Coordinates of C-alpha atoms in Angstrom, one line a residue:
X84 CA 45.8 79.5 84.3
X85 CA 43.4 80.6 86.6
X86 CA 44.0 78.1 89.1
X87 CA 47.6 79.2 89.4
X88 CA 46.5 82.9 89.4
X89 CA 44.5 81.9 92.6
X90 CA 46.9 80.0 94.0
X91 CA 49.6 83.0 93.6
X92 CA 47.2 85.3 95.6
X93 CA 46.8 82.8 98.5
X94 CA 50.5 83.0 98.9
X95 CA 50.7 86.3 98.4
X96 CA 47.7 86.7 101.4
X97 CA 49.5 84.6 103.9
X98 CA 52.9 86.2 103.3
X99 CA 51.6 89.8 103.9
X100 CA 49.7 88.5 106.8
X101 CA 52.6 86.5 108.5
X102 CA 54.3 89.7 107.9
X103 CA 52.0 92.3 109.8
X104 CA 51.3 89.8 112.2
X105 CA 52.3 91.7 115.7
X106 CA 55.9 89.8 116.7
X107 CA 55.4 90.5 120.5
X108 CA 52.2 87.0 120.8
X109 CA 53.0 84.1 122.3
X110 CA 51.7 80.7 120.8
X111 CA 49.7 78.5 123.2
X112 CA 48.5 75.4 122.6
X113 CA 44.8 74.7 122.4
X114 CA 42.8 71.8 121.3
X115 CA 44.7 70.7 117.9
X116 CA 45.6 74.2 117.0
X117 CA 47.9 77.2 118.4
X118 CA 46.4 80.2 119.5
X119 CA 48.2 83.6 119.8
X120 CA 48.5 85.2 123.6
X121 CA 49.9 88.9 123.4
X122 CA 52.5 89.8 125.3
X123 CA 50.3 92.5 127.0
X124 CA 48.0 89.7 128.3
X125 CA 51.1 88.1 129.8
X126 CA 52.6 91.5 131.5
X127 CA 48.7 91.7 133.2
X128 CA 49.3 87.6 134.5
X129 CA 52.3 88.6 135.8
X130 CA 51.4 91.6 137.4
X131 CA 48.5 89.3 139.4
X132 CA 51.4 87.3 140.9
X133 CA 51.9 88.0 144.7
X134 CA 55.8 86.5 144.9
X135 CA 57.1 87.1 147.9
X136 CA 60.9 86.1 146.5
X137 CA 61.3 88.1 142.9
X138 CA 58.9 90.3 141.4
X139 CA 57.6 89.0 138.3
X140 CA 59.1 91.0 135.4
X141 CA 58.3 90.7 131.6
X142 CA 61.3 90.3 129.6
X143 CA 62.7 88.7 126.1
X144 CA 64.3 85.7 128.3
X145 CA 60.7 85.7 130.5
X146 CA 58.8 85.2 127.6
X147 CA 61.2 82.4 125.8
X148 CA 61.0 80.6 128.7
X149 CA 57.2 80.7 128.8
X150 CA 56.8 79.7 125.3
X151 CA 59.2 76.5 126.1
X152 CA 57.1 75.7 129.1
X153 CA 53.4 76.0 127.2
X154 CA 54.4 75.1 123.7
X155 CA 57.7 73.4 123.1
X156 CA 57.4 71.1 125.8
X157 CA 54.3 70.3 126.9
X158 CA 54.5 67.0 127.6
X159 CA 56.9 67.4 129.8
X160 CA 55.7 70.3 131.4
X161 CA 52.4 68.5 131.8
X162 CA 54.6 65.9 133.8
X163 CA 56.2 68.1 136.0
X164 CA 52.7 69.8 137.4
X165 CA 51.6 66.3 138.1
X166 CA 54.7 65.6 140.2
X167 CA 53.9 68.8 142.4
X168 CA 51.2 66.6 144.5
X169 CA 54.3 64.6 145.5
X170 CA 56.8 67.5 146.5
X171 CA 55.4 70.5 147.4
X172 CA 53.8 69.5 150.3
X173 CA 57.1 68.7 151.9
X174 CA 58.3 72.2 150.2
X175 CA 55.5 73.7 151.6
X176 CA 56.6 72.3 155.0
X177 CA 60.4 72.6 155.2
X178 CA 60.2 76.2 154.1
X179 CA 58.0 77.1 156.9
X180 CA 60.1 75.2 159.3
X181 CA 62.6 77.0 157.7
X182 CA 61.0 80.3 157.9
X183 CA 61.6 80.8 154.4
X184 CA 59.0 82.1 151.5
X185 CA 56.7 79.7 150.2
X186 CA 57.3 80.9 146.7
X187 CA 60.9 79.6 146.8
X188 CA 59.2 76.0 146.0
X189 CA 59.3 77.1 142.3
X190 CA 63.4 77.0 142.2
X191 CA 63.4 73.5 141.9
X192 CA 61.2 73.8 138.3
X193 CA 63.6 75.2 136.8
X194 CA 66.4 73.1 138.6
X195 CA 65.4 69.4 137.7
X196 CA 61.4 69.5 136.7
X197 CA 60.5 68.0 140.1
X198 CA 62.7 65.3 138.8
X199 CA 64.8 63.7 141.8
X200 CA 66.6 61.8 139.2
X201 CA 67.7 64.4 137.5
X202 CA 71.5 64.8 136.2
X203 CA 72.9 67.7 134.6
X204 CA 75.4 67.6 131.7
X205 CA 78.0 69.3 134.6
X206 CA 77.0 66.5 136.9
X207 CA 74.7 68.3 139.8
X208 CA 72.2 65.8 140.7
X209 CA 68.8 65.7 142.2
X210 CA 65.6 67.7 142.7
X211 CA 67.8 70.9 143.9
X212 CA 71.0 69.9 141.4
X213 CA 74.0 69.5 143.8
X214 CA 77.1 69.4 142.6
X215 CA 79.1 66.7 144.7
X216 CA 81.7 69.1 146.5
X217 CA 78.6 71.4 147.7
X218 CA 76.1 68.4 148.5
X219 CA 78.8 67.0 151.2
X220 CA 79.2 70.5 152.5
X221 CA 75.7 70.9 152.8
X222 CA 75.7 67.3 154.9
X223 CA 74.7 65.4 152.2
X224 CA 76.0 61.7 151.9
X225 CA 77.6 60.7 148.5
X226 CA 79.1 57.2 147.5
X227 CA 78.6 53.4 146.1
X228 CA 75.6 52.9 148.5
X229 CA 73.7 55.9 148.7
X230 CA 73.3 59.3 147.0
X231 CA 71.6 61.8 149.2
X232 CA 71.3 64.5 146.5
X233 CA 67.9 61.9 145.1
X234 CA 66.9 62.4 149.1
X235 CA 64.0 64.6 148.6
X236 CA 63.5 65.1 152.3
X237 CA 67.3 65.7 152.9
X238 CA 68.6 67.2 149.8
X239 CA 65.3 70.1 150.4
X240 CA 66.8 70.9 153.9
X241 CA 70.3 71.0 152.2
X242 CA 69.4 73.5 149.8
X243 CA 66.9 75.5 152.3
X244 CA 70.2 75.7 154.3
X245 CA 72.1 76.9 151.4
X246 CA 69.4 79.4 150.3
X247 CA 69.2 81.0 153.6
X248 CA 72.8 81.2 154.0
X249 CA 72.9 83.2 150.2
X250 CA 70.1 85.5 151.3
X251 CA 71.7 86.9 154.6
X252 CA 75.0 87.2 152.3
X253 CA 73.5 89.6 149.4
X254 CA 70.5 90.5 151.0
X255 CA 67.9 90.0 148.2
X256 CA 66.8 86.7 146.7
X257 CA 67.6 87.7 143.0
X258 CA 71.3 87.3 143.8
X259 CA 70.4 84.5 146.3
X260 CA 68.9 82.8 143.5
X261 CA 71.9 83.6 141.0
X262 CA 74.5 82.8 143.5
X263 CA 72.7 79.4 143.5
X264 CA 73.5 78.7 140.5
X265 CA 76.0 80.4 139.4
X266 CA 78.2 80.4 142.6
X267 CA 79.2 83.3 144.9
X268 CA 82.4 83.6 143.4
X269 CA 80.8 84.7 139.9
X270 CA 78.1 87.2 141.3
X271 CA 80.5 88.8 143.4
X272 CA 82.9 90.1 140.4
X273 CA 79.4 91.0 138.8
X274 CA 78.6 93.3 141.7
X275 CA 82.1 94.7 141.7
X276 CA 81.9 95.2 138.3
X277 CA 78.7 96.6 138.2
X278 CA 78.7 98.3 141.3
X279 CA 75.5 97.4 142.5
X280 CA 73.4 94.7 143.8
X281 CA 70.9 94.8 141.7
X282 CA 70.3 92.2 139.7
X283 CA 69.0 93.5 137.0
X284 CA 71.4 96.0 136.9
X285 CA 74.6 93.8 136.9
X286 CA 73.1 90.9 134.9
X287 CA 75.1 91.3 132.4
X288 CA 78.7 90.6 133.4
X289 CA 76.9 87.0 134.8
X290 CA 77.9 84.3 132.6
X291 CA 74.7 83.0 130.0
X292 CA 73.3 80.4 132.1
X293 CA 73.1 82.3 135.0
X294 CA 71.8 85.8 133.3
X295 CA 68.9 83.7 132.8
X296 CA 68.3 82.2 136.0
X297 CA 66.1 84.8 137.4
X298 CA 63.8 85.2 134.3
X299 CA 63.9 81.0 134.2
X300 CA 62.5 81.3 138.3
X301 CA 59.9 84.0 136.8
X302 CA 58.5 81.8 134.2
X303 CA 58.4 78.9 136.6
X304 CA 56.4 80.8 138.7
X305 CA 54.4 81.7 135.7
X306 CA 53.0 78.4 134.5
X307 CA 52.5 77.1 138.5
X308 CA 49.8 79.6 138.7
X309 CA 48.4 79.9 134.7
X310 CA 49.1 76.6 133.2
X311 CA 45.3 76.2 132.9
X312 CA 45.0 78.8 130.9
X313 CA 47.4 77.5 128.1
X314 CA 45.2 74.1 128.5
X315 CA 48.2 72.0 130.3
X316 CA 46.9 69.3 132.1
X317 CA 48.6 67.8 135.3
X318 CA 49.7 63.9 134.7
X319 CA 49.0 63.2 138.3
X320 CA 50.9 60.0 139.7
X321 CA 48.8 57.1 141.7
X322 CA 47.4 58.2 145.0
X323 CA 49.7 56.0 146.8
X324 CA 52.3 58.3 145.7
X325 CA 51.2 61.0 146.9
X326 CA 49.9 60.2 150.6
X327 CA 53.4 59.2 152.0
X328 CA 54.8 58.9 155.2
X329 CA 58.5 58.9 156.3
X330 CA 60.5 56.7 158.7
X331 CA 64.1 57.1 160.2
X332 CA 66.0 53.7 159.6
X333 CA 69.2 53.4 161.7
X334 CA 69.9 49.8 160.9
X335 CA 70.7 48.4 157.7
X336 CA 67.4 47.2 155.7
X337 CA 66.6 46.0 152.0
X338 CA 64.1 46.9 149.7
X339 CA 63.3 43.1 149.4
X340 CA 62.2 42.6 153.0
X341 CA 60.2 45.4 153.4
X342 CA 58.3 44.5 149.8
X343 CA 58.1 41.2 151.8
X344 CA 56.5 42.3 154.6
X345 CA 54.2 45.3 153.6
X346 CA 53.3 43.9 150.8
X347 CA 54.3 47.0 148.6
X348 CA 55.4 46.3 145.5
X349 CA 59.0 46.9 144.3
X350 CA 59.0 49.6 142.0
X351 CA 56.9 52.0 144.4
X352 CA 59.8 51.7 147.0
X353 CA 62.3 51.9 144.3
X354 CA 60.5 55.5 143.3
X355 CA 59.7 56.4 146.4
X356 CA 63.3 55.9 147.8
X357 CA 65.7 57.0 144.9
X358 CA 68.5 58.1 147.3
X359 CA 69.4 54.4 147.3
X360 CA 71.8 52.8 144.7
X361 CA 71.7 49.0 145.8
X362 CA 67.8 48.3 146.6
X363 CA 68.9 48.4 150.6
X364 CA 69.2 51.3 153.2
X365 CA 72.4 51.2 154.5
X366 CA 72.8 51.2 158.6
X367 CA 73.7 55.4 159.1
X368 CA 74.3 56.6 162.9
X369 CA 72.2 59.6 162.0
X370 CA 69.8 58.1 160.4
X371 CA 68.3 56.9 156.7
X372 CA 65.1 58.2 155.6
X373 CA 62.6 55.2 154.7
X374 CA 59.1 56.3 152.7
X375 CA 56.6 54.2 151.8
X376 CA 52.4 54.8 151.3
X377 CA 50.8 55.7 154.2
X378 CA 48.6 52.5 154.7
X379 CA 52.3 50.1 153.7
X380 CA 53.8 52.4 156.7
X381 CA 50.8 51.4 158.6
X382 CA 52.0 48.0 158.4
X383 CA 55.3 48.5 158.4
X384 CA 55.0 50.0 162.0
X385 CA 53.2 47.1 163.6
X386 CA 56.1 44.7 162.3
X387 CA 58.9 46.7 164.2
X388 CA 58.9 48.8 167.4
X389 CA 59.6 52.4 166.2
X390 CA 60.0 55.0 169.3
X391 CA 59.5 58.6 169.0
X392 CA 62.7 60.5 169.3
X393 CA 62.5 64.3 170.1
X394 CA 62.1 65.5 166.6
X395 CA 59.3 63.2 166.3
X396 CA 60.8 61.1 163.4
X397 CA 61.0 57.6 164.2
X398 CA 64.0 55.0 164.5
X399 CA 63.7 51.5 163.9
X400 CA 64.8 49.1 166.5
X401 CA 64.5 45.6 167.3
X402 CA 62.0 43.6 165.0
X403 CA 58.8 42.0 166.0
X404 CA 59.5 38.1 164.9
X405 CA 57.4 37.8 162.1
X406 CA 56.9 34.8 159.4
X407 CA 56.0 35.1 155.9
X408 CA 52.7 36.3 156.6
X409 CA 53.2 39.8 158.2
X410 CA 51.3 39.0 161.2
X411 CA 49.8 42.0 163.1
X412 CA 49.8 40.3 167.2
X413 CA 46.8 38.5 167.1
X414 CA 44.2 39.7 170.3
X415 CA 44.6 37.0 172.7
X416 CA 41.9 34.6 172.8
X417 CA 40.9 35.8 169.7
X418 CA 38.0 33.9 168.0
X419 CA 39.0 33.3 164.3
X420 CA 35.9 34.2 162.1
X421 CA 35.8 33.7 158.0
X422 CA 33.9 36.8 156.3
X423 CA 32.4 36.9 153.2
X424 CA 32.4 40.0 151.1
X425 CA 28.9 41.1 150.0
X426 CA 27.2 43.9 147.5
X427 CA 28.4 47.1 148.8
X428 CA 31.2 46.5 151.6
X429 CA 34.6 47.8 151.2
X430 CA 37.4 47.0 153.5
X431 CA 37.1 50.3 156.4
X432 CA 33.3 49.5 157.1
X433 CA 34.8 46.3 157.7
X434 CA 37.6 47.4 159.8
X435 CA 34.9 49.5 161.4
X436 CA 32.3 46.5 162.4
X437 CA 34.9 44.4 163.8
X438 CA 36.7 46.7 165.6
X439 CA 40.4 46.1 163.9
X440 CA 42.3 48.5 161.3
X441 CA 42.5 48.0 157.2
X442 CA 45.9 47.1 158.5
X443 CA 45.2 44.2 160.3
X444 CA 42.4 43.1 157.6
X445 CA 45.4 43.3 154.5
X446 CA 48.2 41.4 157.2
X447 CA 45.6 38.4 158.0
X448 CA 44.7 38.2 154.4
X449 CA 47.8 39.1 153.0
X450 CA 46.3 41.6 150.6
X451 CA 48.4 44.1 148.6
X452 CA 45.3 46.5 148.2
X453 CA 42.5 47.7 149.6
X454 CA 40.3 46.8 147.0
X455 CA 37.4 43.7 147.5
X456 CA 35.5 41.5 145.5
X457 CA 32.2 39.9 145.8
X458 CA 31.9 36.6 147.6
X459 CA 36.0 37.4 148.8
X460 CA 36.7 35.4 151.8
X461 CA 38.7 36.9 154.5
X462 CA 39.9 36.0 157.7
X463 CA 39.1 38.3 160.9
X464 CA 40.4 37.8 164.7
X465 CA 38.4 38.7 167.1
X466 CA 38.4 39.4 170.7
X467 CA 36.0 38.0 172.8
X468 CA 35.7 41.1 174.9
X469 CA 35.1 43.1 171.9
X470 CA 32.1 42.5 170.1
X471 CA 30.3 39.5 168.0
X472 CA 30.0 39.6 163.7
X473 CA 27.6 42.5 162.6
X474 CA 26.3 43.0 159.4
X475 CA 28.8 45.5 157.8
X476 CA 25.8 47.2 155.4
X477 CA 23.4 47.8 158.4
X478 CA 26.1 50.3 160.5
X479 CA 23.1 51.1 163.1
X480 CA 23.3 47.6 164.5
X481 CA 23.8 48.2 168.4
X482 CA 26.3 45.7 169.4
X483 CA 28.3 45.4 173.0
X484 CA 31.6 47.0 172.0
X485 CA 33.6 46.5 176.0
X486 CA 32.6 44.4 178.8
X487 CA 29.8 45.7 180.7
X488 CA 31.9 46.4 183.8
X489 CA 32.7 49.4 182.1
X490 CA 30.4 51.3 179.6
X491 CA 27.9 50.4 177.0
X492 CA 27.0 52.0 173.4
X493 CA 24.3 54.2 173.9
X494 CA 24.1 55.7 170.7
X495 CA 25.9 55.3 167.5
X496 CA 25.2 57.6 164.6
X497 CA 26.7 56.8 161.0
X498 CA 29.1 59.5 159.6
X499 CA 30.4 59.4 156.2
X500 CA 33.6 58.2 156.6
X501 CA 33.6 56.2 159.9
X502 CA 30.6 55.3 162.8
X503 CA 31.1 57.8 165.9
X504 CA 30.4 56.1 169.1
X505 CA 29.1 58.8 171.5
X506 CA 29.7 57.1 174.9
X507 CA 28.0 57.4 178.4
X508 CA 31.1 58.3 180.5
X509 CA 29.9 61.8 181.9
X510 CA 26.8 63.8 183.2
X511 CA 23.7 64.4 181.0
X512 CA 25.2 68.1 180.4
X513 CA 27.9 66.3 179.1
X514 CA 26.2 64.4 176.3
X515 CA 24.6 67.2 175.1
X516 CA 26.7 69.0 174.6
X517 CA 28.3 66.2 172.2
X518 CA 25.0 66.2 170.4
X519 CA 24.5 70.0 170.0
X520 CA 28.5 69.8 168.3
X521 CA 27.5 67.2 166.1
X522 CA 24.3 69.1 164.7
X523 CA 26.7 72.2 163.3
X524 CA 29.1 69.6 161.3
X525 CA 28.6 70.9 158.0
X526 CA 29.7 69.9 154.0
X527 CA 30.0 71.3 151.2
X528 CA 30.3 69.5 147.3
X529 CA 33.0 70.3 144.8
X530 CA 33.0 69.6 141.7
X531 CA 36.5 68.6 140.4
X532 CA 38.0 71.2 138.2
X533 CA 40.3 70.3 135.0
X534 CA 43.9 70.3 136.0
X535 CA 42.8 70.4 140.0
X536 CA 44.3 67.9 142.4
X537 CA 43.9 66.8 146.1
X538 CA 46.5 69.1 147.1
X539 CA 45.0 72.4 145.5
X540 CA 41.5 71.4 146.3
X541 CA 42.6 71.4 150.4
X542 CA 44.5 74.4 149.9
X543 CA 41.3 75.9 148.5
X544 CA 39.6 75.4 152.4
X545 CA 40.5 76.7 155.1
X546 CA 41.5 74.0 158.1
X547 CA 41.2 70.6 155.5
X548 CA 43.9 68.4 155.2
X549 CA 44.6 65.7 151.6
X550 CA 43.9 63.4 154.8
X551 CA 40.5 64.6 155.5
X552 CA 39.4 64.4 151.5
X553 CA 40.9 61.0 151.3
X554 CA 38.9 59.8 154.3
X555 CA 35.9 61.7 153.9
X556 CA 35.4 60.4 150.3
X557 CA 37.0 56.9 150.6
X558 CA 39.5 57.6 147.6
X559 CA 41.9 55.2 146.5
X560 CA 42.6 56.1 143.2
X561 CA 44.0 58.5 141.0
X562 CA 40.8 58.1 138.8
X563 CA 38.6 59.4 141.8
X564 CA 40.3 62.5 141.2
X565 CA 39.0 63.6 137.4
X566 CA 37.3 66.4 136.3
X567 CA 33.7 66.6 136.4
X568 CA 33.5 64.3 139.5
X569 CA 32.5 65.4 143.1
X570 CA 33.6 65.3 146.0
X571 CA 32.4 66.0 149.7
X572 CA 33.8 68.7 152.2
X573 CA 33.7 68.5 155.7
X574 CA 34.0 72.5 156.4
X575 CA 35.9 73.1 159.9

């Protein structure tokens, strides 16, 4: 009897205090276990938010989509962040070569989840959700070959275009934005009906999905800058995903020969290049846009003479005959030397020593990474007017690096990242001065922060590019990018 009598009162307990709980919290996930955020600390976030596009406002709709983003689905969400190291550094670009706000890079949350595969139940397509009549306005090719929409390069200019072209029409992004979604048609009866253009005001004769457009934008914005704080943890992709580089193909191509001849593994051009249905880039007069990882690109450029063109893209031309080995030209009268890997090389002090590029290492040796192992034996071609073998692990070794009709090495002094070869081609002034701008170089550490990636660590310092920390620190991994680990900071 007693037993039930206590078990009655625990009821009772959590019943009254489910019931004076305060309704206005927000569950977050944390550890195992949720954890209540008030509303009041969630009208202070927002408040913090500098958005140069809508001002953050706390609503009903604001706070359901919040609690979808941090607690219904998290996995997905966690996803998403990790997919922002692939797009919004070409956001980040286009909208400044757009002259656009930087801020407008959060649309495309709540439009596809940084998902260029994305399809909606209406049928709009890509990272910016197209519908097909508006993506062939907007330039965008759509048919059995190709499907531009997936084109995050293209379909971003597309809907840039589109975006400006809303904003001169209404004059303030919150129908911009609603107009983008909803279609001009629908928010101009709203703003004859409501007689206003303010959003806010005139939300209500929008149909549902688009009422909630604006508050969806503010929530995205929301979890971009405090996802840490609701312990949401960035699924960041491979690093080869995110240091890309981009190609203009004018001639048809397949997927299968550049594999072939880069040495890049299907599935990465598959991902990388989702715009195309049949595993080939069609031939396009104006051009097909090719990505790849920037050290397969590396390759990919000695195999075919690419010109610049005035917008400094690049157009593939003729090819460079090349067999089954892709076969940077080999220096003539090259001496053919076999190296062996020892403790402590890796492939650019290599590259360094004998005076060739990680390129040329991986197209001798046909190598599909970067990675070595122990006792590895790899082929090097070297020119006889370049310099003779060096031990890789003694980088000091003074070594004739041009014949002496010209100049010698006078001094070489080891940097982290490569050996800079001060050379005596000018006055004694001259050389000092070199000296004197190599004394101020300084670094700084940083320790890698939980949810932190290459992209928000640059944007942390002022002048440093995600080129600079992948060559400084030799990273060629997602897992050189965990928390806890440091990393080195050449300060400009």
């Amino acid at each position: 009897m007693r037993e039930i009598c206590l078990h009655f009162a625990l009821c009772l307990t959590l019943c009254l205090f489910s019931y004076y709980l305060p309704a206005q919290s927000l569950d977050s996930y944390s550890g195992e276990e949720y954890t209540l955020i008030s509303d009041e600390l969630i009208k202070e976030r927002l408040s913090k938010i500098q958005n140069n596009v809508v001002k953050p406002q706390f609503t009903p709709a604001v706070r359901s989509y919040i609690r979808t983003y941090t607690v219904k689905k998290r996995d997905k969400v966690e996803a998403m962040l990790g997919r922002t190291a692939i797009y919004y550094p070409l956001f980040d670009r286009l909208l400044a070569e757009f002259g656009l706000p930087s801020d407008l890079k959060y649309l495309s949350v709540v439009e596809s989840a940084l998902d260029a595969h994305a399809v909606s139940r209406s049928g709009a397509v890509g990272l910016w959700q197209f519908m097909p009549p508006t993506g062939k306005e907007y330039g965008l090719s759509i048919n059995s070959r190709v499907d531009e929409r997936k084109d995050p390069e293209k379909a971003t200019r597309a809907a840039l275009t589109y975006l400006s072209r809303l904003y001169r029409k209404y004059g303030n992004w919150e129908l911009a934005l609603a107009a983008y979604n909803g279609g001009p048609g629908r928010v101009n009866r709203a703003v004859k009906r409501g007689r206003s253009k303010n959003f806010w005001r005139i939300r209500r004769y929008l149909p549902r999905e688009t009422r909630a457009y604006v508050p969806a934008y503010i929530a995205a914005t929301y979890i971009s800058h405090y996802y840490q704080d609701h312990d949401l943890v960035p699924v960041y992709p491979d690093i080869e995903f995110q240091m890309t580089e981009m190609v203009k193909i004018y001639d048809q191509l397949s997927f299968e020969e550049v594999a072939q001849t880069t040495g890049t593994p299907m599935y990465i051009i598959e991902y990388l290049n989702p715009s195309y249905k049949r595993k080939y880039i069609p031939a396009n007069y104006r051009g097909s846009n090719l990505v790849l990882p920037q050290e397969r690109m590396a390759v990919f450029k000695s195999l075919y003479r690419i010109p610049d063109s005035a917008q400094q893209s690049y157009a593939v031309g003729e090819r460079i005959a090349a067999p089954k080995i892709s076969t940077n030209a080999i220096p003539t009268g090259s001496i053919k030397l076999n190296y062996q890997v020892d403790i402590g090389d890796d492939i650019d002090n290599i590259a360094s020593a004998y005076q060739c590029s990680v390129a040329d290492i991986k197209n001798w040796n046909r190598l599909t990474s970067s990675k070595l192992k122990y006792g590895q034996q790899l082929t090097i071609y070297l020119s006889k007017k370049t310099l003779q073998p060096v031990n890789v692990l003694d980088p000091l070794t003074l070594v004739d690096l041009a014949p002496l009709s010209t100049s010698h090495v006078e001094e070489v002094v080891l940097e982290p990242v490569t050996l800079l070869v001060l050379e005596n081609e000018g006055s004694a002034k001259k050389k000092k001065r070199r000296v004197k701008a190599k004394q101020k170089i300084r670094y700084v550490t940083h320790k890698i922060k939980r949810g932190e990636s290459l992209y928000s660590i640059a944007a942390q310092y002022e002048g440093v590019t995600i080129n600079d920390l992948i060559e400084l620190n030799k990273i060629d991994s997602a897992e050189a990018v965990q928390p806890g680990k440091k990393i080195k900071i050449k300060q400009k």
